Amino acid sequence: MRPVSAAAPRLFLAAVVALVCSCVGTRDAPPPRLQTIDGLDGLHGTVRVVVDGYGIPHIYATSRRDAAYALGWFHARDRFLQMDIFRRSGSGRLAELLGPAAIEEDRLARILGLHRAAESAWQHLVPARERRIIESYTAGVNAFLRQPNPVGLSVHYRKNGLIPEPWKPEDCFAIHKRFTAELSHSFDDVFLQLVAEKLGEDAALTLFPIERDDRVPTVREPRSPEFIMGLRRSASVERSAGTGDAVAREASPPLDGLATACADVLERFTGVPSRFASPGARASNCWVLSGRLTRDGHAILCSDPHLALSHPPTFYTAHLDSPGLSVIGITVPGSPAVIFGHNGTIAWAGTNAQADVTDFYVETFHPQDPTRFLHRGRWLPVEEIEEEIRVRGQESVKFTVRRTAHGPIITERGKTLSMRWMGGIPSAEIVSFLMINAARDVRSFLDALRNYVAPALTLVYADTEGHIAARPTGVVPRRARGLGRYPVDGAGGEHEWIAPVPFEEMPFSLDPAQGYIVSANQRLAPPDFAHYLGWEFDPAFRARRIDSVLRSSNRFTLPRMQQLQLDVLDLATRELLPVLVEAFVDEPPVDPIANLSLRLVRAWDHNVHIDAVEPTIAWKWLQTFADDVWTDEWERAQLPRSGNWGFCSNGWRPPLDVLVRLTLHEPDSPWFDDVRTEEREDRDALIRRSFLHAVESLVDEYGPTISTWAWGRRNRMILPDLLRTPDGGLDLGPVPGNINTVSPGGDGGVVTIGAVYRMALPLGDLKSARGAGPGIQASRRPGMRGREQAREQARSYLDGSYLPLYFHAFPGDFPDYQVEQLLIMTPNWPNTE
């Protein structure tokens, strides 16, 4: 990357005018618009910005601080309502903007203490260099807001008589805490306690096992702690305290009598709006190939994070260029760092590590003094924090948050439970991402991760020197006793968190023998790994599919990797359907529609295309079969149920791979017996019954003509707007894939979760990098057709199109057809007259 010249403002203007003139007449497109923004307080030098035809700003500044300033200005111009919602969601202040509907969401954020953690992080944990960058970003946001009648600001403010609040640095950290809550907080331990109490501990271990599919862990051969220590830049590194501890890997048995408390927690907190925590919106795909497996001999890195869908999309693409650093990728509106992307030398992306970073404690209170709790033989005072939620259109809601040594108390019904969660502590992950943006090799990449806390992510890496790597990052607690899979006693101290897994002892893969790394929310390390990292990993269907493709060739190209991101082969149905067919060998369906349906799925290739009827039949059967296997026991035990049964975490059903394992290998399992009937059903009887019921349901819903049962008829993507207004969503129509395919679709209904961005980065030619998201960068810019253009670009994304991630060294390197707008931003120069 070449440095940006620090020329005088008039020379900048002349250069841009010359660029405008050079663009005229070379194509049919109109010449780019030129805009100058003068007298910006907080800006230190002139910034030149090229907005390309896809709305991506390419910011050329004389310092990182000024690049961050301009990014803040553009974030505010194009996405301020989204930023405002994000920061309020992470601060427990949404009801001020949205009214009474957001009260419970705010209450949960306040109980978790997200706002307090964000404020403390900004005050105490940010080094001077990164502090200046964040302050400059904040100044850029506020510079836009200070404009009279700023163009692009949502009508929601004017309609409700609201004045947008100025941005504060701690708001950036509140946004990160908001995403941390969505990606890592979990009530699974509370639910598992209910399963153990209602169905027995053996049932909990069988249906929600600690160890599941171990065929394709992300890190297959972890590097030794000594190897990782050797990568440190400093010459002297001491081994972490506690290294080599033999912490027990066995789960402690569940306590008795917690059902009332656990049921209260699930009833109160699992129905919060999807803006805060979307069950199932925790998945992603990411993989990297070394040059040994590619046609051009260079690494390729691919990524597609899966989150709750919205319009505008979650991420905002930007290119920041300053002396010594040029970085492009996806940013979170409200934060100054590129989260995933490349800087011309290294590329990185990530997935949710799904690590177990949440525990619940049963607290003991003094019988005569409810303000004191027992902890390690001492009666300690409960911390009480008065909270007030201001609500637009009505009186404020006041309540008290009570905290023990373990964290906030989340229920006092029956028993008192407190919640300890790694995401609730002050932490400054934005600093880590800013350091990654400037990293140049594996060493500096790892150094950037040393102070990263939450959410736990698996970051995948490649560089232009040919190295590939992956590392789960984030602080994973170690327990003095047990695994924290159930609520534990909080009084005695034997279940406390001790020193976390040392940084050097987390799994780390560098240049593995197989030549590739796959991270798709599967288990992080082999079963014999030294430390317990969690149990809530996704079923490994996506990881195994990606793995099987990457093992198939050593001549991969970027288009083939883009094709893999769009892959819709369903391994779950491919494994289960032979059992379905076999169950009918001696008792074929009498009903002709059921008979034809069976013949269709028997010949199906297991690709979930929108015009195919076989996915509809197979998925309806799979849903019905799962209902028939689990619902009888769940109803008898009065356990909570959810339609989101395909995901482990927060799905309130056994993971799908557990059902597959029982079906394939334990046909006599008692779980196949319907306890509501007198006879004892076996697996095949339940399969036959569920298939016939599934076909009956399809006939009732679609009619008897099978050709009208196409998967895309109901599996449709609808992007809600930020305010969730009834007519504000974008209906994009049919979507291929389902929740088990590499390209995520849905479960046969409205698709609310998906790949919010696809990125394909070829390290041999990063100017050919590609990215795509469902929607447009900016919903309100002059000359755009608004919703129609958003729909067009989202449809293009669904059809498999990618957008170029231009990586030019100078503004003048852009051909005219790539340019939509040119901006010159100048400081409030001191008057020298």
mmCIF file of C-alpha atoms in Angstrom, residues 389-682:
data_model
loop_
_atom_site.group_PDB
_atom_site.id
_atom_site.type_symbol
_atom_site.label_atom_id
_atom_site.label_comp_id
_atom_site.label_asym_id
_atom_site.label_seq_id
_atom_site.Cartn_x
_atom_site.Cartn_y
_atom_site.Cartn_z
ATOM 1 C CA ILE A 389 -36.133 2.317 32.199
ATOM 2 C CA ARG A 390 -37.509 5.422 30.549
ATOM 3 C CA VAL A 391 -40.340 4.552 28.177
ATOM 4 C CA ARG A 392 -41.542 6.631 25.261
ATOM 5 C CA GLY A 393 -45.214 7.468 25.797
ATOM 6 C CA GLN A 394 -45.591 6.274 29.382
ATOM 7 C CA GLU A 395 -44.158 6.391 32.896
ATOM 8 C CA SER A 396 -40.705 5.025 33.620
ATOM 9 C CA VAL A 397 -40.270 1.485 34.939
ATOM 10 C CA LYS A 398 -38.150 1.228 38.083
ATOM 11 C CA PHE A 399 -36.713 -1.970 39.527
ATOM 12 C CA THR A 400 -33.761 -3.233 41.550
ATOM 13 C CA VAL A 401 -31.031 -5.520 40.221
ATOM 14 C CA ARG A 402 -29.553 -7.696 42.974
ATOM 15 C CA ARG A 403 -26.098 -9.184 42.511
ATOM 16 C CA THR A 404 -24.080 -11.745 44.447
ATOM 17 C CA ALA A 405 -20.430 -12.712 44.082
ATOM 18 C CA HIS A 406 -21.419 -14.773 41.038
ATOM 19 C CA GLY A 407 -23.469 -12.218 39.158
ATOM 20 C CA PRO A 408 -27.031 -10.952 38.865
ATOM 21 C CA ILE A 409 -29.894 -12.771 40.542
ATOM 22 C CA ILE A 410 -32.279 -13.863 37.800
ATOM 23 C CA THR A 411 -35.011 -15.499 39.871
ATOM 24 C CA GLU A 412 -36.092 -15.838 43.490
ATOM 25 C CA ARG A 413 -39.032 -18.172 42.870
ATOM 26 C CA GLY A 414 -38.623 -21.432 44.720
ATOM 27 C CA LYS A 415 -34.849 -21.039 44.856
ATOM 28 C CA THR A 416 -32.594 -18.073 44.215
ATOM 29 C CA LEU A 417 -30.472 -18.408 41.075
ATOM 30 C CA SER A 418 -27.680 -16.096 40.025
ATOM 31 C CA MET A 419 -25.984 -16.084 36.635
ATOM 32 C CA ARG A 420 -22.256 -15.922 35.965
ATOM 33 C CA TRP A 421 -21.466 -15.082 32.356
ATOM 34 C CA MET A 422 -18.195 -14.152 30.726
ATOM 35 C CA GLY A 423 -19.909 -11.538 28.577
ATOM 36 C CA GLY A 424 -21.022 -9.582 31.633
ATOM 37 C CA ILE A 425 -17.552 -8.452 32.659
ATOM 38 C CA PRO A 426 -15.872 -5.283 31.335
ATOM 39 C CA SER A 427 -13.812 -6.094 28.248
ATOM 40 C CA ALA A 428 -12.468 -4.189 25.245
ATOM 41 C CA GLU A 429 -12.660 -6.480 22.225
ATOM 42 C CA ILE A 430 -12.785 -3.462 19.908
ATOM 43 C CA VAL A 431 -9.109 -2.968 20.774
ATOM 44 C CA SER A 432 -8.376 -6.525 19.593
ATOM 45 C CA PHE A 433 -10.121 -5.949 16.269
ATOM 46 C CA LEU A 434 -8.276 -2.663 15.727
ATOM 47 C CA MET A 435 -5.015 -4.525 16.351
ATOM 48 C CA ILE A 436 -6.017 -7.306 13.947
ATOM 49 C CA ASN A 437 -6.690 -4.668 11.286
ATOM 50 C CA ALA A 438 -3.007 -3.727 11.434
ATOM 51 C CA ALA A 439 -1.563 -7.251 11.938
ATOM 52 C CA ARG A 440 0.967 -8.489 9.382
ATOM 53 C CA ASP A 441 1.685 -12.076 10.355
ATOM 54 C CA VAL A 442 0.621 -14.918 12.638
ATOM 55 C CA ARG A 443 2.535 -13.465 15.585
ATOM 56 C CA SER A 444 0.884 -10.062 15.493
ATOM 57 C CA PHE A 445 -2.472 -11.709 14.819
ATOM 58 C CA LEU A 446 -2.138 -13.811 17.979
ATOM 59 C CA ASP A 447 -0.898 -10.834 19.982
ATOM 60 C CA ALA A 448 -4.099 -8.994 19.054
ATOM 61 C CA LEU A 449 -6.172 -11.777 20.618
ATOM 62 C CA ARG A 450 -4.523 -11.886 24.017
ATOM 63 C CA ASN A 451 -6.944 -9.494 25.707
ATOM 64 C CA TYR A 452 -10.052 -10.629 23.831
ATOM 65 C CA VAL A 453 -12.746 -11.922 26.223
ATOM 66 C CA ALA A 454 -16.185 -12.443 24.622
ATOM 67 C CA PRO A 455 -18.039 -13.632 22.696
ATOM 68 C CA ALA A 456 -15.891 -16.674 22.077
ATOM 69 C CA LEU A 457 -15.174 -16.822 18.354
ATOM 70 C CA THR A 458 -13.171 -19.183 16.193
ATOM 71 C CA LEU A 459 -11.049 -16.907 14.044
ATOM 72 C CA VAL A 460 -9.667 -18.294 10.794
ATOM 73 C CA TYR A 461 -6.573 -16.751 9.218
ATOM 74 C CA ALA A 462 -4.563 -16.689 5.984
ATOM 75 C CA ASP A 463 -1.710 -14.559 4.717
ATOM 76 C CA THR A 464 0.108 -13.804 1.499
ATOM 77 C CA GLU A 465 3.125 -15.803 2.706
ATOM 78 C CA GLY A 466 1.037 -18.974 2.438
ATOM 79 C CA HIS A 467 0.215 -19.637 6.086
ATOM 80 C CA ILE A 468 -3.237 -20.640 7.284
ATOM 81 C CA ALA A 469 -4.393 -20.848 10.895
ATOM 82 C CA ALA A 470 -7.389 -21.043 13.198
ATOM 83 C CA ARG A 471 -7.854 -20.326 16.863
ATOM 84 C CA PRO A 472 -10.865 -20.226 19.172
ATOM 85 C CA THR A 473 -10.469 -16.908 20.932
ATOM 86 C CA GLY A 474 -12.090 -15.553 24.051
ATOM 87 C CA VAL A 475 -11.830 -16.408 27.724
ATOM 88 C CA VAL A 476 -13.167 -19.872 28.596
ATOM 89 C CA PRO A 477 -13.580 -20.498 32.326
ATOM 90 C CA ARG A 478 -12.303 -23.521 34.187
ATOM 91 C CA ARG A 479 -14.369 -24.800 37.079
ATOM 92 C CA ALA A 480 -12.847 -25.997 40.331
ATOM 93 C CA ARG A 481 -15.290 -28.879 40.196
ATOM 94 C CA GLY A 482 -17.593 -30.185 37.494
ATOM 95 C CA LEU A 483 -18.536 -28.645 34.176
ATOM 96 C CA GLY A 484 -21.330 -26.268 35.157
ATOM 97 C CA ARG A 485 -23.894 -28.051 32.989
ATOM 98 C CA TYR A 486 -26.517 -27.677 35.726
ATOM 99 C CA PRO A 487 -27.044 -24.952 38.334
ATOM 100 C CA VAL A 488 -24.644 -25.598 41.208
ATOM 101 C CA ASP A 489 -24.403 -24.674 44.872
ATOM 102 C CA GLY A 490 -23.033 -21.169 45.289
ATOM 103 C CA ALA A 491 -22.440 -21.159 49.044
ATOM 104 C CA GLY A 492 -19.567 -23.568 49.555
ATOM 105 C CA GLY A 493 -17.170 -22.322 46.869
ATOM 106 C CA GLU A 494 -16.309 -25.721 45.411
ATOM 107 C CA HIS A 495 -17.857 -24.840 42.027
ATOM 108 C CA GLU A 496 -16.154 -21.481 41.551
ATOM 109 C CA TRP A 497 -14.436 -20.435 38.371
ATOM 110 C CA ILE A 498 -10.688 -20.658 38.738
ATOM 111 C CA ALA A 499 -8.052 -19.252 36.383
ATOM 112 C CA PRO A 500 -9.364 -19.529 32.815
ATOM 113 C CA VAL A 501 -7.878 -21.799 30.191
ATOM 114 C CA PRO A 502 -4.445 -20.237 29.598
ATOM 115 C CA PHE A 503 -4.026 -18.425 26.304
ATOM 116 C CA GLU A 504 -1.266 -20.756 25.106
ATOM 117 C CA GLU A 505 -3.355 -23.823 25.941
ATOM 118 C CA MET A 506 -6.370 -22.955 23.809
ATOM 119 C CA PRO A 507 -6.540 -25.031 20.607
ATOM 120 C CA PHE A 508 -4.509 -23.524 17.788
ATOM 121 C CA SER A 509 -3.969 -24.837 14.263
ATOM 122 C CA LEU A 510 -1.198 -23.552 12.002
ATOM 123 C CA ASP A 511 -0.552 -24.987 8.536
ATOM 124 C CA PRO A 512 -2.263 -28.334 9.285
ATOM 125 C CA ALA A 513 -1.277 -31.448 7.380
ATOM 126 C CA GLN A 514 -4.627 -31.720 5.585
ATOM 127 C CA GLY A 515 -4.066 -28.306 3.997
ATOM 128 C CA TYR A 516 -7.366 -26.748 5.077
ATOM 129 C CA ILE A 517 -9.350 -25.756 8.150
ATOM 130 C CA VAL A 518 -13.133 -25.855 8.547
ATOM 131 C CA SER A 519 -15.039 -23.943 11.216
ATOM 132 C CA ALA A 520 -18.817 -24.324 11.166
ATOM 133 C CA ASN A 521 -19.737 -24.261 14.865
ATOM 134 C CA GLN A 522 -18.754 -27.877 15.349
ATOM 135 C CA ARG A 523 -16.648 -29.084 18.274
ATOM 136 C CA LEU A 524 -13.420 -27.123 18.637
ATOM 137 C CA ALA A 525 -10.847 -29.820 19.393
ATOM 138 C CA PRO A 526 -10.476 -33.626 19.572
ATOM 139 C CA PRO A 527 -12.151 -35.489 22.471
ATOM 140 C CA ASP A 528 -8.811 -35.958 24.252
ATOM 141 C CA PHE A 529 -8.108 -32.220 24.364
ATOM 142 C CA ALA A 530 -6.768 -31.153 27.768
ATOM 143 C CA HIS A 531 -9.544 -28.692 28.627
ATOM 144 C CA TYR A 532 -13.321 -28.738 28.619
ATOM 145 C CA LEU A 533 -14.537 -26.039 26.233
ATOM 146 C CA GLY A 534 -18.242 -26.717 25.967
ATOM 147 C CA TRP A 535 -21.017 -29.010 24.798
ATOM 148 C CA GLU A 536 -23.435 -26.710 22.957
ATOM 149 C CA PHE A 537 -21.862 -27.113 19.531
ATOM 150 C CA ASP A 538 -24.044 -27.316 16.447
ATOM 151 C CA PRO A 539 -24.644 -30.637 14.704
ATOM 152 C CA ALA A 540 -21.700 -31.171 12.372
ATOM 153 C CA PHE A 541 -23.653 -31.574 9.130
ATOM 154 C CA ARG A 542 -22.380 -28.310 7.630
ATOM 155 C CA ALA A 543 -18.814 -28.923 8.792
ATOM 156 C CA ARG A 544 -18.788 -32.452 7.397
ATOM 157 C CA ARG A 545 -20.167 -31.308 4.036
ATOM 158 C CA ILE A 546 -17.520 -28.585 3.697
ATOM 159 C CA ASP A 547 -14.842 -31.039 4.797
ATOM 160 C CA SER A 548 -15.900 -33.628 2.211
ATOM 161 C CA VAL A 549 -15.678 -31.063 -0.600
ATOM 162 C CA LEU A 550 -12.294 -29.706 0.491
ATOM 163 C CA ARG A 551 -10.902 -33.263 0.580
ATOM 164 C CA SER A 552 -11.963 -33.857 -3.014
ATOM 165 C CA SER A 553 -9.416 -31.795 -4.969
ATOM 166 C CA ASN A 554 -6.122 -29.924 -4.936
ATOM 167 C CA ARG A 555 -7.033 -27.518 -7.750
ATOM 168 C CA PHE A 556 -9.608 -25.280 -6.145
ATOM 169 C CA THR A 557 -10.446 -21.848 -7.520
ATOM 170 C CA LEU A 558 -12.290 -18.855 -6.125
ATOM 171 C CA PRO A 559 -15.458 -19.586 -8.184
ATOM 172 C CA ARG A 560 -15.516 -23.144 -6.813
ATOM 173 C CA MET A 561 -15.325 -21.810 -3.269
ATOM 174 C CA GLN A 562 -18.157 -19.393 -3.997
ATOM 175 C CA GLN A 563 -20.106 -22.351 -5.308
ATOM 176 C CA LEU A 564 -19.488 -24.177 -2.030
ATOM 177 C CA GLN A 565 -20.901 -21.210 -0.101
ATOM 178 C CA LEU A 566 -24.121 -21.761 -2.071
ATOM 179 C CA ASP A 567 -24.150 -25.541 -1.519
ATOM 180 C CA VAL A 568 -27.532 -26.988 -0.465
ATOM 181 C CA LEU A 569 -26.786 -30.699 0.018
ATOM 182 C CA ASP A 570 -28.561 -31.930 3.181
ATOM 183 C CA LEU A 571 -26.501 -34.599 4.951
ATOM 184 C CA ALA A 572 -29.103 -35.148 7.668
ATOM 185 C CA THR A 573 -31.810 -36.348 5.286
ATOM 186 C CA ARG A 574 -29.256 -38.264 3.236
ATOM 187 C CA GLU A 575 -28.406 -40.292 6.323
ATOM 188 C CA LEU A 576 -31.973 -40.755 7.559
ATOM 189 C CA LEU A 577 -33.990 -41.394 4.392
ATOM 190 C CA PRO A 578 -32.594 -44.908 3.769
ATOM 191 C CA VAL A 579 -34.016 -45.886 7.163
ATOM 192 C CA LEU A 580 -37.369 -44.426 6.136
ATOM 193 C CA VAL A 581 -37.361 -46.385 2.879
ATOM 194 C CA GLU A 582 -36.332 -49.582 4.674
ATOM 195 C CA ALA A 583 -39.168 -49.210 7.186
ATOM 196 C CA PHE A 584 -41.701 -49.533 4.344
ATOM 197 C CA VAL A 585 -40.105 -52.499 2.562
ATOM 198 C CA ASP A 586 -42.551 -55.029 4.015
ATOM 199 C CA GLU A 587 -45.429 -52.579 4.511
ATOM 200 C CA PRO A 588 -45.551 -50.178 1.536
ATOM 201 C CA PRO A 589 -47.985 -47.283 1.871
ATOM 202 C CA VAL A 590 -51.493 -48.074 0.703
ATOM 203 C CA ASP A 591 -52.313 -44.434 0.022
ATOM 204 C CA PRO A 592 -51.165 -43.578 -3.546
ATOM 205 C CA ILE A 593 -49.993 -40.091 -2.624
ATOM 206 C CA ALA A 594 -47.899 -41.464 0.230
ATOM 207 C CA ASN A 595 -46.552 -44.176 -2.042
ATOM 208 C CA LEU A 596 -45.501 -41.663 -4.693
ATOM 209 C CA SER A 597 -43.994 -39.400 -2.052
ATOM 210 C CA LEU A 598 -41.902 -42.282 -0.759
ATOM 211 C CA ARG A 599 -40.660 -43.126 -4.255
ATOM 212 C CA LEU A 600 -39.731 -39.488 -4.853
ATOM 213 C CA VAL A 601 -37.600 -39.103 -1.727
ATOM 214 C CA ARG A 602 -35.988 -42.502 -2.359
ATOM 215 C CA ALA A 603 -34.653 -41.204 -5.708
ATOM 216 C CA TRP A 604 -33.851 -37.702 -4.459
ATOM 217 C CA ASP A 605 -30.272 -36.355 -4.644
ATOM 218 C CA HIS A 606 -30.714 -34.503 -1.289
ATOM 219 C CA ASN A 607 -30.133 -31.045 -2.733
ATOM 220 C CA VAL A 608 -32.622 -28.561 -1.271
ATOM 221 C CA HIS A 609 -33.636 -26.572 -4.358
ATOM 222 C CA ILE A 610 -36.581 -24.189 -4.341
ATOM 223 C CA ASP A 611 -38.434 -25.914 -7.201
ATOM 224 C CA ALA A 612 -38.028 -29.439 -5.815
ATOM 225 C CA VAL A 613 -40.839 -31.180 -3.934
ATOM 226 C CA GLU A 614 -38.619 -33.797 -2.314
ATOM 227 C CA PRO A 615 -37.172 -31.370 0.295
ATOM 228 C CA THR A 616 -40.705 -30.458 1.352
ATOM 229 C CA ILE A 617 -41.643 -34.115 1.818
ATOM 230 C CA ALA A 618 -38.403 -35.056 3.565
ATOM 231 C CA TRP A 619 -38.402 -32.058 5.898
ATOM 232 C CA LYS A 620 -42.046 -32.433 6.819
ATOM 233 C CA TRP A 621 -41.395 -36.052 7.672
ATOM 234 C CA LEU A 622 -38.300 -35.170 9.678
ATOM 235 C CA GLN A 623 -40.219 -32.578 11.687
ATOM 236 C CA THR A 624 -43.099 -34.966 12.272
ATOM 237 C CA PHE A 625 -40.746 -37.806 13.208
ATOM 238 C CA ALA A 626 -38.921 -35.584 15.725
ATOM 239 C CA ASP A 627 -42.261 -34.507 17.187
ATOM 240 C CA ASP A 628 -43.347 -38.120 17.532
ATOM 241 C CA VAL A 629 -40.079 -39.122 19.209
ATOM 242 C CA TRP A 630 -39.862 -36.299 21.757
ATOM 243 C CA THR A 631 -43.288 -34.730 22.286
ATOM 244 C CA ASP A 632 -44.814 -37.518 24.383
ATOM 245 C CA GLU A 633 -42.071 -37.370 27.018
ATOM 246 C CA TRP A 634 -41.923 -33.577 26.859
ATOM 247 C CA GLU A 635 -45.673 -33.253 27.421
ATOM 248 C CA ARG A 636 -45.759 -35.745 30.259
ATOM 249 C CA ALA A 637 -42.835 -33.979 31.975
ATOM 250 C CA GLN A 638 -44.282 -30.524 31.180
ATOM 251 C CA LEU A 639 -41.021 -29.397 29.634
ATOM 252 C CA PRO A 640 -40.973 -26.244 27.478
ATOM 253 C CA ARG A 641 -41.050 -26.859 23.740
ATOM 254 C CA SER A 642 -39.872 -24.841 20.773
ATOM 255 C CA GLY A 643 -40.203 -25.163 17.041
ATOM 256 C CA ASN A 644 -36.511 -24.379 16.679
ATOM 257 C CA TRP A 645 -35.591 -27.991 17.216
ATOM 258 C CA GLY A 646 -32.782 -28.168 14.701
ATOM 259 C CA PHE A 647 -30.336 -26.222 16.858
ATOM 260 C CA CYS A 648 -28.743 -27.338 20.069
ATOM 261 C CA SER A 649 -28.474 -24.117 21.984
ATOM 262 C CA ASN A 650 -31.784 -22.603 23.101
ATOM 263 C CA GLY A 651 -33.759 -25.045 20.941
ATOM 264 C CA TRP A 652 -35.256 -26.924 23.917
ATOM 265 C CA ARG A 653 -35.034 -30.194 21.968
ATOM 266 C CA PRO A 654 -32.224 -32.730 21.719
ATOM 267 C CA PRO A 655 -29.827 -31.791 18.909
ATOM 268 C CA LEU A 656 -30.707 -33.261 15.534
ATOM 269 C CA ASP A 657 -27.551 -35.352 15.412
ATOM 270 C CA VAL A 658 -28.711 -37.122 18.576
ATOM 271 C CA LEU A 659 -31.923 -38.126 16.794
ATOM 272 C CA VAL A 660 -29.887 -39.280 13.794
ATOM 273 C CA ARG A 661 -27.626 -41.373 16.023
ATOM 274 C CA LEU A 662 -30.539 -43.043 17.801
ATOM 275 C CA THR A 663 -32.306 -43.720 14.506
ATOM 276 C CA LEU A 664 -29.289 -45.231 12.772
ATOM 277 C CA HIS A 665 -27.673 -47.124 15.626
ATOM 278 C CA GLU A 666 -30.232 -47.698 18.403
ATOM 279 C CA PRO A 667 -33.456 -48.855 16.733
ATOM 280 C CA ASP A 668 -34.658 -50.409 19.992
ATOM 281 C CA SER A 669 -34.198 -47.255 22.021
ATOM 282 C CA PRO A 670 -37.089 -46.632 24.447
ATOM 283 C CA TRP A 671 -37.309 -43.087 23.124
ATOM 284 C CA PHE A 672 -39.121 -44.433 20.060
ATOM 285 C CA ASP A 673 -41.982 -45.701 22.216
ATOM 286 C CA ASP A 674 -44.937 -43.333 22.472
ATOM 287 C CA VAL A 675 -45.739 -43.302 26.181
ATOM 288 C CA ARG A 676 -49.231 -41.980 25.406
ATOM 289 C CA THR A 677 -50.296 -45.304 23.854
ATOM 290 C CA GLU A 678 -50.709 -48.757 25.394
ATOM 291 C CA GLU A 679 -48.662 -50.625 22.798
ATOM 292 C CA ARG A 680 -44.881 -50.297 22.618
ATOM 293 C CA GLU A 681 -43.821 -48.699 19.354
ATOM 294 C CA ASP A 682 -40.441 -49.438 17.826
#
